[in-house]
mmCIF file of C-alpha atoms in Angstrom:
data_model
loop_
_atom_site.group_PDB
_atom_site.id
_atom_site.type_symbol
_atom_site.label_atom_id
_atom_site.label_comp_id
_atom_site.label_asym_id
_atom_site.label_seq_id
_atom_site.Cartn_x
_atom_site.Cartn_y
_atom_site.Cartn_z
ATOM 1 C CA MET A 301 -4.233 6.983 72.593
ATOM 2 C CA PHE A 302 -8.027 6.409 73.160
ATOM 3 C CA ILE A 303 -11.103 7.814 71.701
ATOM 4 C CA CYS A 304 -13.799 9.539 73.440
ATOM 5 C CA ALA A 305 -16.313 12.296 72.373
ATOM 6 C CA SER A 306 -17.036 15.521 73.286
ATOM 7 C CA THR A 307 -20.411 16.771 75.730
ATOM 8 C CA GLU A 308 -20.539 19.050 71.945
ATOM 9 C CA CYS A 309 -21.547 16.564 70.494
ATOM 10 C CA PHE A 310 -24.995 16.509 71.750
ATOM 11 C CA PRO A 311 -25.668 20.089 72.334
ATOM 12 C CA GLU A 312 -29.634 19.642 72.570
ATOM 13 C CA LEU A 313 -28.598 16.758 75.177
ATOM 14 C CA GLY A 314 -28.784 18.531 79.216
ATOM 15 C CA PRO A 315 -25.274 17.592 81.799
ATOM 16 C CA ARG A 316 -27.185 13.564 82.244
ATOM 17 C CA GLU A 317 -28.178 13.143 79.354
ATOM 18 C CA VAL A 318 -25.677 13.359 77.107
ATOM 19 C CA LEU A 319 -23.292 11.171 79.076
ATOM 20 C CA GLN A 320 -25.569 9.350 79.258
ATOM 21 C CA GLN A 321 -26.170 9.468 75.677
ATOM 22 C CA LEU A 322 -21.884 8.772 74.803
ATOM 23 C CA VAL A 323 -22.331 5.507 77.020
ATOM 24 C CA ASP A 324 -25.315 4.342 74.721
ATOM 25 C CA LEU A 325 -22.810 4.997 72.000
ATOM 26 C CA GLU A 326 -19.983 2.964 73.636
ATOM 27 C CA TYR A 327 -17.794 5.768 73.984
ATOM 28 C CA THR A 328 -15.461 5.609 77.321
ATOM 29 C CA GLY A 329 -14.311 8.631 78.079
ATOM 30 C CA VAL A 330 -15.824 12.359 77.846
ATOM 31 C CA GLU A 331 -14.891 15.645 76.947
ATOM 32 C CA LEU A 332 -16.932 18.057 79.042
ATOM 33 C CA THR A 333 -16.766 21.344 77.733
ATOM 34 C CA LEU A 334 -17.311 24.652 81.385
ATOM 35 C CA HIS A 335 -18.171 26.726 78.172
ATOM 36 C CA GLU A 336 -20.515 29.778 79.802
ATOM 37 C CA THR A 337 -22.564 29.207 76.463
ATOM 38 C CA ASP A 338 -24.109 26.119 76.261
ATOM 39 C CA GLY A 339 -21.274 23.953 77.605
ATOM 40 C CA TRP A 340 -21.781 21.128 79.808
ATOM 41 C CA MET A 341 -21.007 23.653 82.957
ATOM 42 C CA LYS A 342 -20.136 27.524 83.598
ATOM 43 C CA PRO A 343 -16.738 28.444 84.272
ATOM 44 C CA SER A 344 -18.840 31.095 86.287
ATOM 45 C CA GLU A 345 -20.484 28.076 88.233
ATOM 46 C CA VAL A 346 -17.237 26.897 88.647
ATOM 47 C CA LEU A 347 -15.517 30.206 90.269
ATOM 48 C CA ALA A 348 -19.064 30.549 92.530
ATOM 49 C CA ASP A 349 -19.773 27.002 93.745
ATOM 50 C CA LEU A 350 -16.722 24.623 93.267
ATOM 51 C CA GLU A 351 -17.486 21.783 95.363
ATOM 52 C CA ARG A 352 -20.289 21.339 94.056
ATOM 53 C CA ALA A 353 -18.689 21.137 90.134
ATOM 54 C CA VAL A 354 -15.708 18.862 91.330
ATOM 55 C CA GLN A 355 -19.494 16.674 92.484
ATOM 56 C CA THR A 356 -20.710 17.612 89.395
ATOM 57 C CA CYS A 357 -17.738 16.964 87.293
ATOM 58 C CA GLY A 358 -17.180 13.461 89.617
ATOM 59 C CA ASP A 359 -20.377 12.097 88.937
ATOM 60 C CA THR A 360 -19.680 11.086 85.046
ATOM 61 C CA HIS A 361 -21.567 7.127 84.551
ATOM 62 C CA ARG A 362 -18.158 6.234 85.427
ATOM 63 C CA MET A 363 -16.570 7.464 82.158
ATOM 64 C CA HIS A 364 -13.206 8.531 81.925
ATOM 65 C CA ILE A 365 -12.342 12.598 81.346
ATOM 66 C CA ALA A 366 -10.245 13.217 79.257
ATOM 67 C CA ALA A 367 -9.823 16.426 79.077
ATOM 68 C CA LEU A 368 -11.911 20.225 80.286
ATOM 69 C CA SER A 369 -12.663 22.489 77.323
ATOM 70 C CA ILE A 370 -12.824 25.513 78.917
ATOM 71 C CA GLU A 371 -14.492 29.321 77.301
ATOM 72 C CA ILE A 372 -14.388 31.998 79.811
ATOM 73 C CA GLU A 373 -16.534 35.233 78.863
ATOM 74 C CA ALA A 374 -15.179 37.676 81.212
ATOM 75 C CA THR A 375 -12.892 40.102 81.340
ATOM 76 C CA GLY A 376 -10.070 41.213 83.032
ATOM 77 C CA ASP A 377 -8.964 40.040 86.736
ATOM 78 C CA ASP A 378 -12.696 37.525 86.099
ATOM 79 C CA TYR A 379 -11.767 36.048 83.302
ATOM 80 C CA TYR A 380 -7.834 34.027 85.053
ATOM 81 C CA LYS A 381 -10.655 33.436 88.262
ATOM 82 C CA GLN A 382 -12.441 31.880 86.731
ATOM 83 C CA PHE A 383 -9.231 29.797 84.882
ATOM 84 C CA ALA A 384 -8.099 29.326 87.961
ATOM 85 C CA ALA A 385 -10.967 28.313 89.249
ATOM 86 C CA CYS A 386 -11.314 25.436 86.544
ATOM 87 C CA CYS A 387 -7.836 24.537 87.173
ATOM 88 C CA LYS A 388 -8.800 23.877 90.426
ATOM 89 C CA LEU A 389 -11.412 21.295 90.156
ATOM 90 C CA ALA A 390 -9.208 19.997 87.144
ATOM 91 C CA LYS A 391 -6.932 19.268 89.532
ATOM 92 C CA ALA A 392 -9.297 17.801 92.110
ATOM 93 C CA ILE A 393 -11.087 15.126 89.047
ATOM 94 C CA LYS A 394 -7.614 14.116 87.654
ATOM 95 C CA VAL A 395 -7.638 15.981 84.663
ATOM 96 C CA VAL A 396 -4.780 17.224 82.679
ATOM 97 C CA THR A 397 -5.218 18.882 79.960
ATOM 98 C CA LEU A 398 -7.044 22.295 79.588
ATOM 99 C CA VAL A 399 -8.272 23.258 76.117
ATOM 100 C CA VAL A 400 -8.382 26.358 75.140
ATOM 101 C CA PRO A 401 -8.952 28.988 71.922
ATOM 102 C CA SER A 402 -6.607 30.347 70.801
ATOM 103 C CA SER A 403 -7.645 34.840 70.663
ATOM 104 C CA GLU A 404 -9.340 36.512 67.237
ATOM 105 C CA LEU A 405 -7.305 37.256 64.554
ATOM 106 C CA GLY A 406 -6.011 41.377 64.934
ATOM 107 C CA THR A 407 -5.639 40.412 67.854
ATOM 108 C CA PRO A 408 -1.916 41.451 68.202
ATOM 109 C CA PHE A 409 0.506 39.345 69.347
ATOM 110 C CA ASN A 410 2.646 39.997 71.921
ATOM 111 C CA GLU A 411 -1.278 40.710 74.338
ATOM 112 C CA GLU A 412 -1.654 36.747 73.306
ATOM 113 C CA ILE A 413 1.614 36.256 74.472
ATOM 114 C CA GLU A 414 1.428 37.079 78.237
ATOM 115 C CA ARG A 415 -2.539 35.641 78.228
ATOM 116 C CA LEU A 416 -1.346 32.706 77.048
ATOM 117 C CA LYS A 417 2.202 32.747 79.485
ATOM 118 C CA SER A 418 -0.689 33.661 82.254
ATOM 119 C CA MET A 419 -3.122 30.990 81.937
ATOM 120 C CA VAL A 420 0.138 28.764 81.505
ATOM 121 C CA ALA A 421 1.331 29.461 84.977
ATOM 122 C CA ILE A 422 -2.812 29.132 86.572
ATOM 123 C CA ALA A 423 -2.894 25.465 84.547
ATOM 124 C CA ALA A 424 1.027 24.816 85.992
ATOM 125 C CA PHE A 425 0.474 24.725 89.844
ATOM 126 C CA GLU A 426 -2.383 22.922 89.985
ATOM 127 C CA GLY A 427 -0.830 19.853 87.541
ATOM 128 C CA ALA A 428 -2.354 21.139 83.993
ATOM 129 C CA VAL A 429 -1.554 21.615 80.572
ATOM 130 C CA VAL A 430 -2.685 24.542 78.826
ATOM 131 C CA ALA A 431 -3.706 22.974 74.988
ATOM 132 C CA MET A 432 -4.283 26.578 72.555
ATOM 133 C CA LYS A 433 -7.373 24.885 70.397
ATOM 134 C CA THR A 434 -5.804 25.564 66.350
ATOM 135 C CA THR A 435 -9.180 26.919 64.803
ATOM 136 C CA ILE A 436 -9.944 28.844 61.559
ATOM 137 C CA GLY A 437 -11.150 32.427 62.329
ATOM 138 C CA SER A 438 -8.104 32.712 65.972
ATOM 139 C CA MET A 439 -4.632 32.809 65.619
ATOM 140 C CA SER A 440 -3.779 29.270 65.165
ATOM 141 C CA GLN A 441 -5.969 29.130 61.769
ATOM 142 C CA ASP A 442 -2.513 29.646 60.827
ATOM 143 C CA PRO A 443 0.343 26.242 61.351
ATOM 144 C CA ASP A 444 3.038 28.230 61.242
ATOM 145 C CA THR A 445 1.974 31.175 64.145
ATOM 146 C CA ALA A 446 0.224 28.679 66.024
ATOM 147 C CA ALA A 447 3.939 27.304 66.297
ATOM 148 C CA VAL A 448 5.543 29.867 66.689
ATOM 149 C CA ILE A 449 3.187 31.075 69.942
ATOM 150 C CA CYS A 450 4.318 27.731 71.708
ATOM 151 C CA ASP A 451 8.035 28.575 71.134
ATOM 152 C CA ASN A 452 7.228 32.129 72.454
ATOM 153 C CA VAL A 453 4.528 30.192 75.589
ATOM 154 C CA LYS A 454 7.398 27.654 77.727
ATOM 155 C CA GLY A 455 5.206 24.879 78.175
ATOM 156 C CA LEU A 456 2.278 25.942 76.167
ATOM 157 C CA ALA A 457 0.521 22.762 74.132
ATOM 158 C CA LEU A 458 -2.064 22.561 71.253
ATOM 159 C CA ALA A 459 -5.464 20.619 70.958
ATOM 160 C CA LEU A 460 -4.935 19.934 67.883
ATOM 161 C CA ASP A 461 -7.885 19.577 64.721
ATOM 162 C CA PRO A 462 -6.984 18.811 61.356
ATOM 163 C CA SER A 463 -10.033 20.345 60.015
ATOM 164 C CA HIS A 464 -9.221 23.801 60.256
ATOM 165 C CA TYR A 465 -6.366 22.944 58.359
ATOM 166 C CA ILE A 466 -8.310 21.204 55.513
ATOM 167 C CA ALA A 467 -11.524 23.862 55.195
ATOM 168 C CA GLY A 468 -10.839 27.360 55.587
ATOM 169 C CA PRO A 469 -8.219 30.139 54.883
ATOM 170 C CA ASN A 470 -4.818 27.760 54.975
ATOM 171 C CA GLN A 471 -6.614 24.555 53.470
ATOM 172 C CA GLY A 472 -3.794 22.559 52.028
ATOM 173 C CA ARG A 473 -1.109 24.128 55.031
ATOM 174 C CA ASN A 474 1.407 21.395 56.705
ATOM 175 C CA TYR A 475 0.885 20.512 59.700
ATOM 176 C CA ASP A 476 3.676 17.854 60.520
ATOM 177 C CA LYS A 477 5.152 20.591 62.228
ATOM 178 C CA LEU A 478 2.255 20.621 64.679
ATOM 179 C CA MET A 479 3.313 17.578 66.020
ATOM 180 C CA LYS A 480 5.449 18.005 68.573
ATOM 181 C CA TYR A 481 3.437 20.643 70.218
ATOM 182 C CA THR A 482 0.267 18.309 70.567
ATOM 183 C CA GLN A 483 -1.875 17.600 73.953
ATOM 184 C CA HIS A 484 -4.950 16.938 72.583
ATOM 185 C CA VAL A 485 -6.702 16.141 69.503
ATOM 186 C CA HIS A 486 -10.378 16.898 67.402
ATOM 187 C CA LEU A 487 -11.853 15.388 65.141
ATOM 188 C CA ARG A 488 -14.226 15.290 62.072
ATOM 189 C CA ASP A 489 -14.144 14.404 58.277
ATOM 190 C CA THR A 490 -13.907 16.958 56.338
ATOM 191 C CA THR A 491 -13.220 18.592 52.627
ATOM 192 C CA LYS A 492 -12.369 22.364 51.871
ATOM 193 C CA ASN A 493 -15.694 22.950 51.209
ATOM 194 C CA ASP A 494 -17.471 22.028 54.737
ATOM 195 C CA LEU A 495 -15.651 21.816 57.628
ATOM 196 C CA GLN A 496 -18.117 18.495 58.522
ATOM 197 C CA VAL A 497 -19.278 16.091 55.674
ATOM 198 C CA ARG A 498 -20.293 12.435 56.253
ATOM 199 C CA VAL A 499 -17.193 10.321 57.874
ATOM 200 C CA GLY A 500 -15.313 8.606 55.021
ATOM 201 C CA GLN A 501 -16.872 11.483 52.610
ATOM 202 C CA GLY A 502 -13.897 13.899 53.688
ATOM 203 C CA GLU A 503 -10.463 14.375 53.097
ATOM 204 C CA VAL A 504 -9.087 13.317 56.480
ATOM 205 C CA ASP A 505 -6.662 10.171 56.696
ATOM 206 C CA TYR A 506 -7.120 9.123 60.364
ATOM 207 C CA GLY A 507 -4.270 6.481 59.559
ATOM 208 C CA ARG A 508 -1.343 8.860 58.757
ATOM 209 C CA LEU A 509 -2.552 12.102 61.568
ATOM 210 C CA VAL A 510 -2.350 8.689 64.299
ATOM 211 C CA GLN A 511 1.086 7.028 62.334
ATOM 212 C CA GLN A 512 2.486 10.492 62.863
ATOM 213 C CA LEU A 513 1.383 10.576 66.102
ATOM 214 C CA ALA A 514 2.108 8.089 67.266
ATOM 215 C CA LYS A 515 6.112 8.757 66.353
ATOM 216 C CA GLU A 516 5.915 11.393 69.006
ATOM 217 C CA LYS A 517 4.998 8.818 71.354
ATOM 218 C CA TYR A 518 1.754 10.400 72.020
ATOM 219 C CA ASN A 519 -1.140 8.851 73.894
ATOM 220 C CA ARG A 520 -3.929 10.483 74.348
ATOM 221 C CA ALA A 521 -7.474 11.501 74.014
ATOM 222 C CA LEU A 522 -8.082 11.332 70.069
ATOM 223 C CA SER A 523 -11.417 13.244 70.943
ATOM 224 C CA VAL A 524 -14.525 12.562 68.898
ATOM 225 C CA HIS A 525 -16.103 15.915 67.074
ATOM 226 C CA ILE A 526 -18.907 16.117 65.538
ATOM 227 C CA THR A 527 -22.637 17.838 65.544
ATOM 228 C CA PRO A 528 -25.516 16.812 64.484
ATOM 229 C CA SER A 529 -26.263 17.754 60.989
ATOM 230 C CA GLU A 530 -30.446 17.801 58.456
ATOM 231 C CA ASP A 531 -30.559 14.629 57.187
ATOM 232 C CA VAL A 532 -27.763 13.400 58.608
ATOM 233 C CA ASP A 533 -28.073 10.004 61.145
ATOM 234 C CA HIS A 534 -26.307 11.958 64.154
ATOM 235 C CA HIS A 535 -26.234 8.992 65.665
ATOM 236 C CA GLY A 536 -24.785 6.670 63.348
ATOM 237 C CA GLU A 537 -22.225 8.810 62.414
ATOM 238 C CA MET A 538 -20.421 8.814 66.092
ATOM 239 C CA ARG A 539 -21.184 5.210 65.925
ATOM 240 C CA LYS A 540 -18.894 5.319 62.407
ATOM 241 C CA MET A 541 -16.310 7.431 63.578
ATOM 242 C CA ARG A 542 -15.603 5.287 66.852
ATOM 243 C CA LEU A 543 -15.215 2.783 65.879
ATOM 244 C CA LEU A 544 -13.236 3.541 62.363
ATOM 245 C CA LEU A 545 -10.808 4.862 65.222
ATOM 246 C CA ASP A 546 -10.471 1.854 67.401
ATOM 247 C CA SER A 547 -10.147 0.254 63.925
ATOM 248 C CA LEU A 548 -6.437 2.427 63.293
ATOM 249 C CA LEU A 549 -5.982 2.052 67.319
#
């Protein structure tokens, strides 16, 4: 296992500045966000000029790219065209893990299965793995549903975010069964009432989580996802989380 941080941790910084900030905080790995809104780069830009996207993503201050987080706002065929372009980008820069959102609650189950099957097939062609985020407000907010989706879509993995099972409507639910599907992990500290609190003040049992992942022979990223909060030393929290995770590995 190794530690990285998402570019979402510094939403106020530009692409170059956020990488330099992470280097200054002594992170050696990064999760790049290809989000149409407020991303490090837009999926529509990747489709429009793949060569430029490869050059831009290849210049990451020597940081290892652990994963690409992809959020596409296009619909229909354009959705899959943009996703396919992101998969080509991933292959070119030697990234395997593609983190994607689960559809919102209320989406027909079969519709979600077909969407994910299509994405897994497109990604597999380029040697990539699709990891569905476990998120409050989406179909993956229930650990049982997340497991069933993975069982119904061969090759689909999870981007496990324990915070969304500690807070939210399914708080306290056991999510141990999801370890075997986990391809990527998002981390911050959390209580039942607040999705993000200061490191050490929440209920995430990092030691137990690392042990459970190790049992499944997990050898990929623990990605820090701490966003700025009012009256909190954001840089201090980022540094504290890195040191905490470092002590467990």
